[in-house]
XYZ file of C-alpha atoms in Angstrom:
665
model
C 84.658 -17.264 23.401
C 84.487 -17.345 19.605
C 80.409 -17.261 18.272
C 79.713 -17.170 14.424
C 76.804 -14.847 15.797
C 76.844 -11.180 15.160
C 74.172 -9.222 17.206
C 72.902 -5.845 15.134
C 71.056 -4.145 18.354
C 68.872 -1.167 16.591
C 68.126 1.194 20.074
C 65.789 3.517 19.026
C 64.411 5.736 21.621
C 61.790 8.486 20.822
C 60.970 11.074 23.127
C 57.635 12.891 21.958
C 55.629 15.610 23.221
C 52.450 16.167 21.483
C 48.915 15.884 21.168
C 47.888 13.960 17.582
C 46.981 10.776 16.959
C 50.219 8.291 16.021
C 50.343 7.629 12.659
C 51.156 3.720 12.556
C 48.094 3.033 14.373
C 46.092 6.075 12.270
C 47.018 4.028 9.214
C 46.483 0.329 10.693
C 42.801 1.345 11.462
C 41.610 2.298 8.081
C 43.896 0.362 5.836
C 44.613 -3.625 6.018
C 48.139 -4.759 6.091
C 47.778 -6.184 2.649
C 46.726 -2.555 1.601
C 49.482 -1.011 2.904
C 51.793 -3.633 1.343
C 50.810 -2.436 -1.950
C 51.186 1.599 -1.310
C 53.582 3.594 -2.333
C 55.254 5.632 0.205
C 53.643 8.454 -1.269
C 50.663 6.876 -1.191
C 51.323 6.636 3.005
C 52.441 10.555 2.571
C 49.230 11.397 1.067
C 47.010 9.616 3.542
C 49.069 10.969 6.446
C 48.927 14.541 5.174
C 45.219 14.315 4.537
C 44.462 12.800 8.291
C 46.517 15.479 9.712
C 44.964 18.451 7.322
C 41.026 17.222 7.445
C 38.555 18.840 5.322
C 35.719 20.731 6.287
C 32.689 18.272 5.087
C 29.902 21.044 5.032
C 32.397 22.854 2.429
C 33.412 20.052 0.342
C 31.638 20.081 -3.118
C 30.830 16.579 -4.620
C 33.507 16.321 -7.190
C 36.229 17.130 -4.582
C 34.577 14.769 -2.059
C 34.698 12.185 -4.775
C 38.721 12.865 -5.502
C 39.576 13.741 -2.401
C 38.072 11.355 0.127
C 37.980 8.628 -2.414
C 34.525 7.989 -2.988
C 32.717 5.836 -5.708
C 29.743 6.645 -7.715
C 27.500 4.862 -5.536
C 28.879 6.457 -2.867
C 29.059 10.238 -3.887
C 25.180 9.455 -4.807
C 24.510 8.035 -0.896
C 26.698 11.257 0.591
C 24.221 13.459 -1.970
C 20.994 12.004 -1.060
C 22.206 12.521 2.987
C 22.823 16.332 2.269
C 19.326 17.108 0.406
C 17.465 14.976 3.434
C 18.951 16.255 6.464
C 21.169 19.262 5.265
C 24.788 19.786 6.901
C 26.570 17.537 9.350
C 26.646 18.484 12.775
C 29.514 15.225 13.870
C 31.464 13.837 12.177
C 30.109 10.307 13.468
C 27.161 11.402 11.313
C 28.992 9.347 8.854
C 28.020 5.787 10.374
C 24.572 6.164 9.310
C 25.789 6.391 5.632
C 25.113 3.120 3.669
C 28.723 2.383 2.822
C 31.080 -0.079 4.200
C 32.914 0.183 7.471
C 36.370 0.978 5.729
C 35.060 3.657 3.543
C 33.298 5.465 6.865
C 36.546 4.888 8.917
C 38.623 6.591 6.055
C 36.354 9.484 5.683
C 35.856 10.274 9.424
C 39.706 10.665 9.608
C 40.087 12.695 6.703
C 37.085 15.215 7.550
C 35.690 17.656 10.567
C 32.739 19.566 11.548
C 33.465 22.696 13.094
C 32.028 23.282 16.106
C 31.967 27.079 16.523
C 32.651 30.148 14.758
C 36.545 30.328 15.162
C 36.444 33.438 12.964
C 35.238 35.400 15.945
C 38.023 34.140 18.036
C 40.863 36.554 19.020
C 44.584 36.019 17.401
C 45.349 35.273 20.979
C 42.432 32.420 21.489
C 43.408 31.004 17.865
C 47.003 30.774 18.231
C 46.798 29.179 22.142
C 43.843 26.665 20.787
C 46.007 24.527 17.899
C 44.966 21.229 16.630
C 47.805 19.754 16.414
C 51.235 20.715 18.387
C 54.251 18.443 19.157
C 57.779 18.044 19.549
C 59.494 14.902 18.881
C 63.227 13.816 19.017
C 64.079 10.340 17.413
C 67.796 8.709 17.671
C 68.988 6.025 16.532
C 72.047 3.388 17.464
C 73.232 0.553 15.438
C 75.769 -1.946 17.833
C 78.247 -3.490 16.910
C 79.797 -0.511 14.932
C 80.037 -1.737 10.947
C 83.194 -1.735 8.511
C 82.375 1.733 7.875
C 83.319 3.074 11.019
C 85.498 0.468 12.710
C 88.233 1.198 9.283
C 87.205 4.591 9.772
C 85.399 5.252 6.664
C 82.832 7.014 8.178
C 83.783 10.066 9.892
C 80.589 10.902 11.768
C 79.212 9.826 14.916
C 77.446 6.400 14.457
C 73.935 8.150 15.243
C 71.233 9.595 13.441
C 69.087 11.963 14.600
C 65.115 13.572 13.971
C 63.664 16.384 15.283
C 59.879 16.983 14.502
C 57.824 20.383 15.543
C 54.848 21.480 14.211
C 52.239 24.040 15.631
C 49.108 24.210 13.668
C 45.602 25.409 13.106
C 43.360 24.148 10.519
C 42.801 26.915 8.020
C 44.329 29.195 9.883
C 48.231 29.045 10.738
C 50.744 26.503 10.291
C 54.480 26.218 11.903
C 56.568 23.427 11.448
C 60.281 22.803 11.677
C 62.039 19.437 10.496
C 65.960 18.764 11.083
C 67.303 15.164 9.828
C 71.068 13.697 10.571
C 72.380 10.434 8.898
C 74.633 7.777 10.795
C 78.136 8.090 9.933
C 77.765 12.144 7.930
C 80.114 14.592 8.911
C 78.645 17.754 10.873
C 79.271 20.697 8.249
C 78.158 24.310 8.576
C 78.802 26.645 5.760
C 76.401 29.469 5.006
C 77.488 30.109 1.315
C 76.509 26.550 0.699
C 73.424 26.687 2.547
C 74.931 23.751 4.609
C 73.726 24.140 8.511
C 75.128 21.098 10.318
C 72.585 18.337 9.756
C 71.915 16.519 7.045
C 68.399 17.750 6.193
C 66.710 20.911 7.247
C 63.375 21.571 6.413
C 60.331 23.932 7.495
C 57.634 26.499 6.668
C 55.620 29.155 8.103
C 51.905 29.239 6.777
C 48.909 31.582 6.807
C 45.316 30.947 5.548
C 42.202 33.025 4.695
C 43.890 36.437 4.982
C 41.560 38.603 3.036
C 42.063 37.322 -0.807
C 44.838 35.136 -0.012
C 43.740 31.705 0.575
C 47.317 30.532 1.892
C 50.366 32.096 2.116
C 53.352 29.687 2.792
C 56.938 30.764 3.496
C 59.741 28.142 3.224
C 59.349 24.881 2.161
C 55.968 23.480 0.102
C 54.802 21.295 -2.581
C 52.724 22.199 -5.792
C 50.097 20.094 -7.292
C 47.960 20.103 -10.473
C 46.286 18.433 -12.722
C 48.002 14.688 -13.807
C 50.796 15.382 -12.312
C 52.728 16.708 -15.737
C 53.889 19.564 -14.467
C 53.550 19.750 -10.881
C 53.153 16.160 -9.008
C 54.047 16.935 -5.709
C 52.546 15.041 -3.083
C 50.737 12.834 -5.901
C 50.593 9.209 -5.425
C 49.613 8.267 -9.335
C 50.973 5.162 -10.360
C 49.812 1.415 -10.367
C 48.915 1.558 -6.525
C 46.585 -0.727 -4.081
C 43.364 0.817 -5.731
C 42.666 0.807 -9.076
C 40.374 3.506 -9.308
C 42.347 6.228 -6.805
C 45.632 5.439 -8.234
C 44.443 6.880 -12.030
C 42.522 10.207 -10.320
C 43.236 12.464 -7.438
C 42.351 15.644 -6.191
C 43.881 18.927 -7.082
C 45.106 20.837 -3.840
C 47.343 23.331 -4.894
C 50.221 24.686 -2.945
C 50.714 22.511 0.323
C 53.513 22.671 3.184
C 56.183 20.111 2.616
C 56.893 18.440 6.142
C 58.893 15.065 5.188
C 62.265 14.171 5.864
C 63.172 12.858 2.331
C 65.570 15.290 0.967
C 63.552 15.435 -2.651
C 60.398 16.533 -4.416
C 59.539 19.982 -2.594
C 60.328 23.732 -3.456
C 61.624 26.402 -0.817
C 60.824 29.940 -1.049
C 57.755 31.687 -1.150
C 54.145 30.714 -2.149
C 50.234 31.833 -2.181
C 47.217 31.429 -3.283
C 44.568 34.382 -4.367
C 41.356 34.126 -4.566
C 40.290 36.709 -7.399
C 36.388 36.131 -7.539
C 34.087 33.087 -6.412
C 35.398 30.891 -9.498
C 38.809 32.627 -10.506
C 41.902 32.150 -8.379
C 45.807 31.898 -8.804
C 48.883 30.301 -7.289
C 52.422 32.038 -7.755
C 55.152 31.159 -6.371
C 58.978 31.422 -5.829
C 61.733 28.766 -4.651
C 65.500 29.007 -4.694
C 67.477 25.739 -3.105
C 70.648 24.483 -3.502
C 71.269 20.444 -4.659
C 73.719 18.116 -4.463
C 75.624 16.928 -7.945
C 77.223 13.924 -9.089
C 79.501 15.003 -12.276
C 80.102 12.353 -15.438
C 82.395 14.206 -18.295
C 80.825 17.187 -19.114
C 77.331 16.595 -17.870
C 76.304 16.318 -14.222
C 73.340 14.912 -12.525
C 71.341 15.373 -9.288
C 72.220 13.028 -6.354
C 69.281 13.724 -3.532
C 70.800 11.163 -1.354
C 74.384 12.466 -1.178
C 75.973 11.016 2.595
C 79.204 13.157 3.692
C 81.021 10.494 4.858
C 84.220 12.057 4.814
C 85.259 15.689 4.208
C 86.406 14.661 0.513
C 82.752 14.977 -0.618
C 81.905 18.631 0.906
C 82.721 20.027 -2.885
C 79.458 18.219 -3.765
C 77.232 19.267 -0.914
C 74.388 21.973 -2.302
C 76.781 22.484 -4.952
C 74.708 23.930 -7.966
C 71.582 26.288 -7.521
C 68.389 26.212 -8.595
C 65.501 29.461 -9.202
C 62.172 28.485 -10.368
C 59.346 30.585 -10.724
C 56.051 29.498 -11.557
C 52.075 29.715 -10.931
C 48.510 28.455 -12.138
C 45.554 30.348 -13.117
C 42.383 28.855 -12.475
C 38.465 28.399 -12.853
C 35.947 26.197 -10.993
C 32.393 25.484 -10.141
C 30.769 22.514 -8.861
C 31.178 20.235 -12.045
C 34.129 21.905 -13.947
C 37.218 23.190 -13.121
C 40.451 23.990 -15.709
C 43.856 25.408 -15.086
C 46.806 26.581 -16.726
C 50.237 25.999 -14.977
C 53.813 27.308 -15.772
C 56.851 26.961 -14.196
C 60.412 28.230 -15.096
C 63.413 26.519 -13.543
C 67.318 27.461 -13.968
C 69.952 25.627 -12.903
C 73.467 27.438 -12.180
C 76.896 25.958 -13.654
C 78.250 23.770 -10.343
C 81.306 25.488 -8.836
C 84.771 23.437 -9.041
C 86.403 23.680 -5.277
C 86.146 19.656 -5.103
C 88.824 17.717 -3.733
C 88.471 15.281 -6.622
C 90.928 17.372 -9.246
C 87.598 17.637 -11.113
C 88.063 20.676 -13.499
C 84.705 19.911 -15.686
C 81.514 21.302 -15.378
C 78.044 22.230 -16.960
C 76.879 25.114 -18.796
C 73.510 26.930 -17.392
C 70.505 24.905 -18.073
C 66.520 26.043 -18.347
C 63.496 23.914 -18.497
C 60.452 25.844 -18.642
C 56.929 23.843 -18.540
C 53.794 24.629 -19.502
C 50.361 22.677 -19.072
C 46.595 22.580 -19.742
C 44.278 20.611 -17.033
C 40.887 20.531 -16.730
C 38.140 18.144 -15.068
C 34.639 17.458 -15.939
C 31.995 15.627 -13.614
C 28.572 14.323 -14.782
C 26.061 12.470 -13.272
C 27.965 8.416 -13.004
C 30.862 9.874 -15.546
C 34.413 11.989 -14.325
C 36.829 13.303 -16.812
C 40.455 14.551 -16.286
C 42.863 15.300 -19.010
C 45.856 17.316 -18.866
C 48.130 18.362 -21.571
C 52.000 19.499 -21.095
C 55.383 20.392 -22.604
C 58.348 21.660 -22.287
C 61.045 24.696 -23.559
C 61.672 22.215 -26.864
C 58.277 21.386 -27.444
C 58.269 17.897 -25.964
C 54.873 17.034 -25.217
C 53.016 15.205 -22.508
C 49.513 13.652 -22.305
C 47.634 12.294 -19.775
C 44.035 11.329 -19.816
C 41.693 9.339 -17.621
C 38.215 8.636 -17.209
C 36.043 6.983 -14.082
C 32.713 5.653 -14.909
C 30.047 4.166 -12.316
C 28.993 1.112 -14.674
C 26.311 0.069 -12.355
C 25.714 -0.404 -8.372
C 28.966 -1.597 -6.847
C 30.992 -1.435 -10.077
C 33.027 1.185 -11.023
C 35.493 1.417 -14.073
C 38.657 3.682 -14.908
C 40.420 4.172 -18.049
C 43.680 5.860 -18.613
C 45.945 6.806 -21.633
C 49.241 8.121 -21.338
C 51.783 9.220 -24.330
C 54.964 11.032 -22.592
C 57.750 12.186 -25.282
C 61.076 10.602 -25.159
C 62.930 13.935 -24.304
C 59.805 15.432 -22.286
C 61.429 17.052 -19.024
C 59.765 18.237 -16.252
C 61.727 17.850 -12.562
C 58.624 18.188 -10.558
C 56.286 16.041 -12.542
C 54.753 12.604 -11.170
C 52.012 10.626 -12.964
C 51.406 7.326 -13.743
C 54.017 5.610 -15.537
C 56.055 2.120 -15.913
C 59.181 3.198 -15.641
C 60.761 6.139 -13.068
C 60.140 8.946 -15.009
C 57.281 11.095 -16.892
C 58.913 10.911 -20.122
C 59.596 7.961 -22.976
C 56.943 5.936 -22.476
C 53.366 5.083 -23.700
C 50.632 3.320 -22.241
C 46.677 2.426 -21.509
C 45.721 1.321 -18.249
C 42.241 -0.671 -17.160
C 40.560 -0.724 -13.732
C 37.922 -2.124 -12.170
C 36.589 -2.045 -8.570
C 33.659 -4.579 -7.331
C 31.485 -4.312 -4.557
C 28.562 -5.971 -4.892
C 27.725 -6.359 -1.138
C 29.594 -5.771 2.324
C 31.013 -8.856 2.376
C 33.206 -9.294 -1.109
C 35.712 -6.419 -2.169
C 37.673 -6.817 -5.656
C 39.382 -4.928 -7.671
C 41.296 -5.540 -11.042
C 43.423 -3.527 -13.333
C 45.244 -4.267 -17.076
C 47.921 -2.634 -18.292
C 50.113 -2.430 -21.726
C 53.199 -0.134 -21.760
C 56.142 0.902 -24.094
C 59.196 2.842 -24.226
C 59.646 3.668 -27.167
C 63.615 4.431 -27.038
C 66.166 3.195 -25.386
C 66.547 3.488 -21.401
C 68.935 2.742 -18.307
C 71.049 -1.055 -19.012
C 68.930 -1.350 -21.867
C 69.970 -0.699 -26.004
C 66.333 0.356 -27.473
C 62.968 0.261 -27.271
C 60.571 -2.170 -24.751
C 57.125 -3.108 -23.789
C 55.161 -5.132 -21.719
C 52.137 -5.797 -19.604
C 51.042 -6.029 -16.168
C 47.745 -7.415 -14.362
C 46.773 -7.251 -10.700
C 43.606 -8.905 -9.036
C 43.099 -8.109 -5.377
C 40.184 -9.790 -3.389
C 38.835 -10.017 -0.004
C 35.966 -11.778 1.332
C 34.127 -12.339 4.922
C 32.970 -15.603 5.510
C 31.285 -14.874 8.515
C 31.856 -12.016 11.462
C 35.166 -12.173 12.548
C 36.643 -14.257 9.948
C 38.091 -13.270 6.353
C 40.253 -14.172 3.754
C 42.586 -11.936 1.352
C 43.828 -12.913 -2.456
C 46.153 -11.547 -4.553
C 47.578 -12.498 -7.845
C 49.435 -10.626 -10.244
C 51.786 -10.804 -13.759
C 53.751 -8.513 -15.559
C 55.948 -9.293 -18.394
C 58.641 -6.760 -19.513
C 60.994 -6.540 -22.690
C 64.303 -6.547 -21.788
C 68.274 -6.662 -23.696
C 70.216 -9.427 -22.122
C 73.608 -10.935 -22.310
C 73.961 -14.807 -21.235
C 76.901 -16.419 -19.769
C 77.540 -17.948 -23.999
C 77.265 -14.242 -25.487
C 78.652 -10.791 -24.972
C 75.798 -9.500 -27.276
C 72.297 -8.334 -26.043
C 69.226 -10.165 -27.060
C 65.882 -8.717 -26.716
C 63.945 -11.186 -24.531
C 60.931 -10.914 -21.996
C 61.319 -11.489 -18.105
C 57.957 -12.171 -16.237
C 57.288 -12.361 -12.777
C 54.106 -14.003 -11.234
C 53.287 -13.327 -7.721
C 50.280 -14.956 -5.349
C 49.613 -14.649 -1.872
C 46.850 -16.173 0.483
C 46.005 -14.722 3.972
C 42.873 -16.189 6.571
C 42.251 -13.720 9.452
C 40.466 -14.791 13.020
C 39.359 -12.327 15.810
C 39.425 -14.886 18.178
C 38.150 -12.687 20.713
C 37.207 -8.744 21.274
C 40.903 -8.202 21.392
C 42.585 -11.011 19.769
C 43.742 -11.429 16.044
C 45.409 -14.051 14.823
C 46.523 -14.716 11.139
C 48.117 -16.885 8.164
C 49.221 -15.965 4.960
C 51.598 -17.526 2.169
C 53.501 -15.879 -0.259
C 54.784 -16.987 -3.699
C 57.004 -14.677 -6.245
C 58.012 -16.688 -9.855
C 60.590 -15.033 -11.882
C 62.015 -15.838 -15.046
C 64.361 -14.768 -17.699
C 66.180 -17.696 -18.695
C 64.861 -20.207 -16.438
C 62.084 -19.673 -13.966
C 63.314 -19.057 -10.139
C 60.615 -19.414 -7.273
C 60.634 -17.503 -3.974
C 58.124 -18.208 -0.878
C 57.467 -17.682 2.538
C 54.901 -18.288 5.236
C 53.637 -16.254 8.419
C 52.031 -16.053 11.172
C 50.861 -12.939 13.190
C 49.315 -13.005 16.356
C 47.445 -9.531 18.061
C 46.191 -8.310 21.292
C 45.079 -4.672 21.056
C 43.211 -3.544 24.180
C 43.050 0.274 23.388
C 43.037 0.936 27.172
C 46.354 -0.454 28.727
C 48.218 -3.510 26.696
C 49.151 -3.914 22.912
C 50.669 -7.049 21.951
C 51.978 -8.067 18.176
C 54.288 -10.660 17.061
C 54.924 -12.754 13.869
C 56.868 -15.858 13.156
C 58.234 -15.733 9.235
C 59.906 -18.264 7.159
C 60.912 -17.469 3.679
C 63.100 -18.649 0.875
C 63.976 -16.451 -1.875
C 67.589 -17.362 -3.028
C 67.633 -14.856 -5.706
C 67.269 -11.155 -5.534
C 64.172 -11.399 -8.193
C 61.992 -13.790 -6.478
C 62.399 -11.306 -3.078
C 58.737 -11.196 -1.312
C 57.375 -7.934 0.945
C 55.563 -7.957 3.970
C 54.322 -5.321 5.843
C 55.529 -5.339 9.508
C 54.349 -3.634 12.444
C 57.228 -1.036 14.455
C 57.407 1.940 16.356
C 55.737 5.050 15.261
C 57.293 6.783 11.742
C 59.077 3.523 11.491
C 57.042 2.360 8.650
C 58.451 -1.419 7.565
C 57.926 -2.979 4.067
C 61.340 -4.802 4.403
C 62.078 -7.624 1.654
C 62.540 -10.828 2.720
C 65.592 -12.149 0.389
C 67.561 -15.177 1.142
C 66.807 -18.558 3.117
C 66.149 -18.390 6.783
C 63.431 -17.308 9.040
C 62.116 -14.038 10.897
C 60.367 -13.100 13.899
C 59.266 -10.192 16.129
C 57.459 -9.046 18.961
C 56.515 -5.087 19.331
C 54.262 -4.086 22.704
C 52.584 -1.165 24.065
C 51.648 0.006 27.506
C 49.601 3.201 28.086
C 49.944 4.877 31.187
C 48.802 8.375 32.487
C 46.474 10.758 30.352
C 47.655 9.665 27.268
C 51.453 8.342 27.486
C 52.717 5.436 26.420
C 55.971 3.147 25.839
C 56.430 0.920 23.064
C 59.304 -2.059 22.810
C 59.716 -4.022 19.707
C 62.495 -7.110 19.501
C 63.455 -8.804 16.199
C 65.396 -11.082 15.534
C 66.690 -12.732 11.617
C 68.509 -15.938 11.002
C 70.069 -16.158 7.332
C 70.781 -19.908 6.689
C 72.441 -19.557 2.991
C 75.267 -16.918 3.949
C 78.174 -16.294 7.110
C 77.801 -12.325 6.739
C 74.684 -9.529 6.453
C 74.830 -6.913 3.720
C 77.917 -5.892 2.374
C 80.401 -3.356 1.758
C 81.169 -0.601 4.552
C 78.016 -1.966 6.205
C 78.687 -5.421 6.457
C 79.029 -7.366 9.310
C 80.372 -11.163 10.567
C 77.811 -13.706 11.114
C 74.441 -14.896 9.743
C 72.162 -13.158 12.141
C 70.646 -9.863 13.074
C 68.963 -8.478 16.178
C 66.704 -5.700 16.372
C 65.695 -3.237 19.462
C 63.793 -0.371 19.364
C 62.622 1.426 21.983
C 59.761 4.735 22.089
C 58.490 6.893 24.794
C 55.275 9.001 24.172
C 54.296 11.724 26.511
C 51.073 13.680 25.469
C 49.866 17.346 27.152
């Protein structure tokens, strides 16, 4: 029987043996759906990493508590007074006694712990047999029917993608982890010389903590964090994100193990943190890894997303070696800290054994970065600054000031100036562009919490690109602002309103001219949501979103959605949504956070004209075991096929089915 409908089944079977909190529920308990939508993936990674590696609340200084736990000045004062009156925390639940908002209490309780016993007296065997985290998880994904890439034999790999995660960790003692990831359609390729071992991406580490003068020793994959991220930005989420205060001020964590499936932004080798004196410490590291490259003329670019769909691409797999050596020397007390950061990166000449008859190669390149960062806390002021340069004396500067203006009102400002040619391969900081270079800007943010009912944040950012950027022939400038407000009407009822505006310069050639002219493009976005707690476990919400875009003329996209959730922590949980969207152009696409299976974070763009519905069900059985099933159905009324090129499928519908089994020991 002929039909115009194409059914896409996404069969996701996750078999987990673990003792840990499910990340999806963990995030939902701490942040609202609207906050999760505004977060970048780096923000999510930061909070999950912190929740899985909590801090000892009794050993945190007030400065560290402010930046790591994301506390305002008023909240730090409440914590200070509580410590003076009652001394050290005995239980994590003591946080409930503080005069903080419910959301702050939940966030902090997930990010801290209180040592109940003196673990230093435990034997090695006892510590090894009592980890805080130990789990093994296998994800396997299959899509059916097969896409054009498989039916026409363009993809030579199997139509399966798989992930394996293993971790065995005891906080402040040891950590062992292994992550394996293989992409759908990619061939299995084993070549020791190219450091390729079958799977698309392999990552792991072995770490030891507090062994004599060594605060941390890490062998394997790791990230380095310091200052404002101008040299070492791994793990930072500095940017214009969900909170105007937290987005510009972040804690300095030094060396951090890498546990993501992403094949970018990490170092591979050995790293150590050494405690020289009470206030003086140093971090040293050595890294060597392979990168994928693309060639253009005599230059090459690094391609972290390369997928080996066929054997002709093997020559580009891990074809470039990167060697890195660096460290930092730091001094720190209760109110002031400073670090001198250094890094030298060398790239080899890419090999020429490609099957595309490419004979060109680039010369060996070196990048050297140095920076000085400092932070100072005094009463209601918190100051952070970093100045960095590279081998060619290009500079980058970032300076932030956080001020508790008055009770319930916090203010932050940030100034940034990145030279046009500044290069730092592991930098990540506040910027409008995708890289820390070729940008100047001034950012200002406010956070207002006059009472427990009203929560309001606002930021304004003015930025400039002094030189040309991708697809633009010259310098540009722009500005952006965003208002985010939530208000509790009464118990169980809340409204949430978000509006934003962005204006950015662009070189654009219309249909009647081949010459690009400088003009401005504009975005205006609105979102209004009403939430109601119908019963103890039953919640209902309705929401509307509008996106407007203008280059030569205004275009509008909108969406209306309704969510219903029943969450019984003992047995059943059911979440469902129905959404109608109208977004005829890509520039007016809309984003809405979707609940999904564990480790499957959904922030999809709603683009086109149609409607979508999904239902997520979870059932708990036995001692901590559970099974989840998710089904989603999307109909597009403006097209006859979904997606494009090798991933295209005929028909205007998509169905997705996911199943997850979780077993706890």
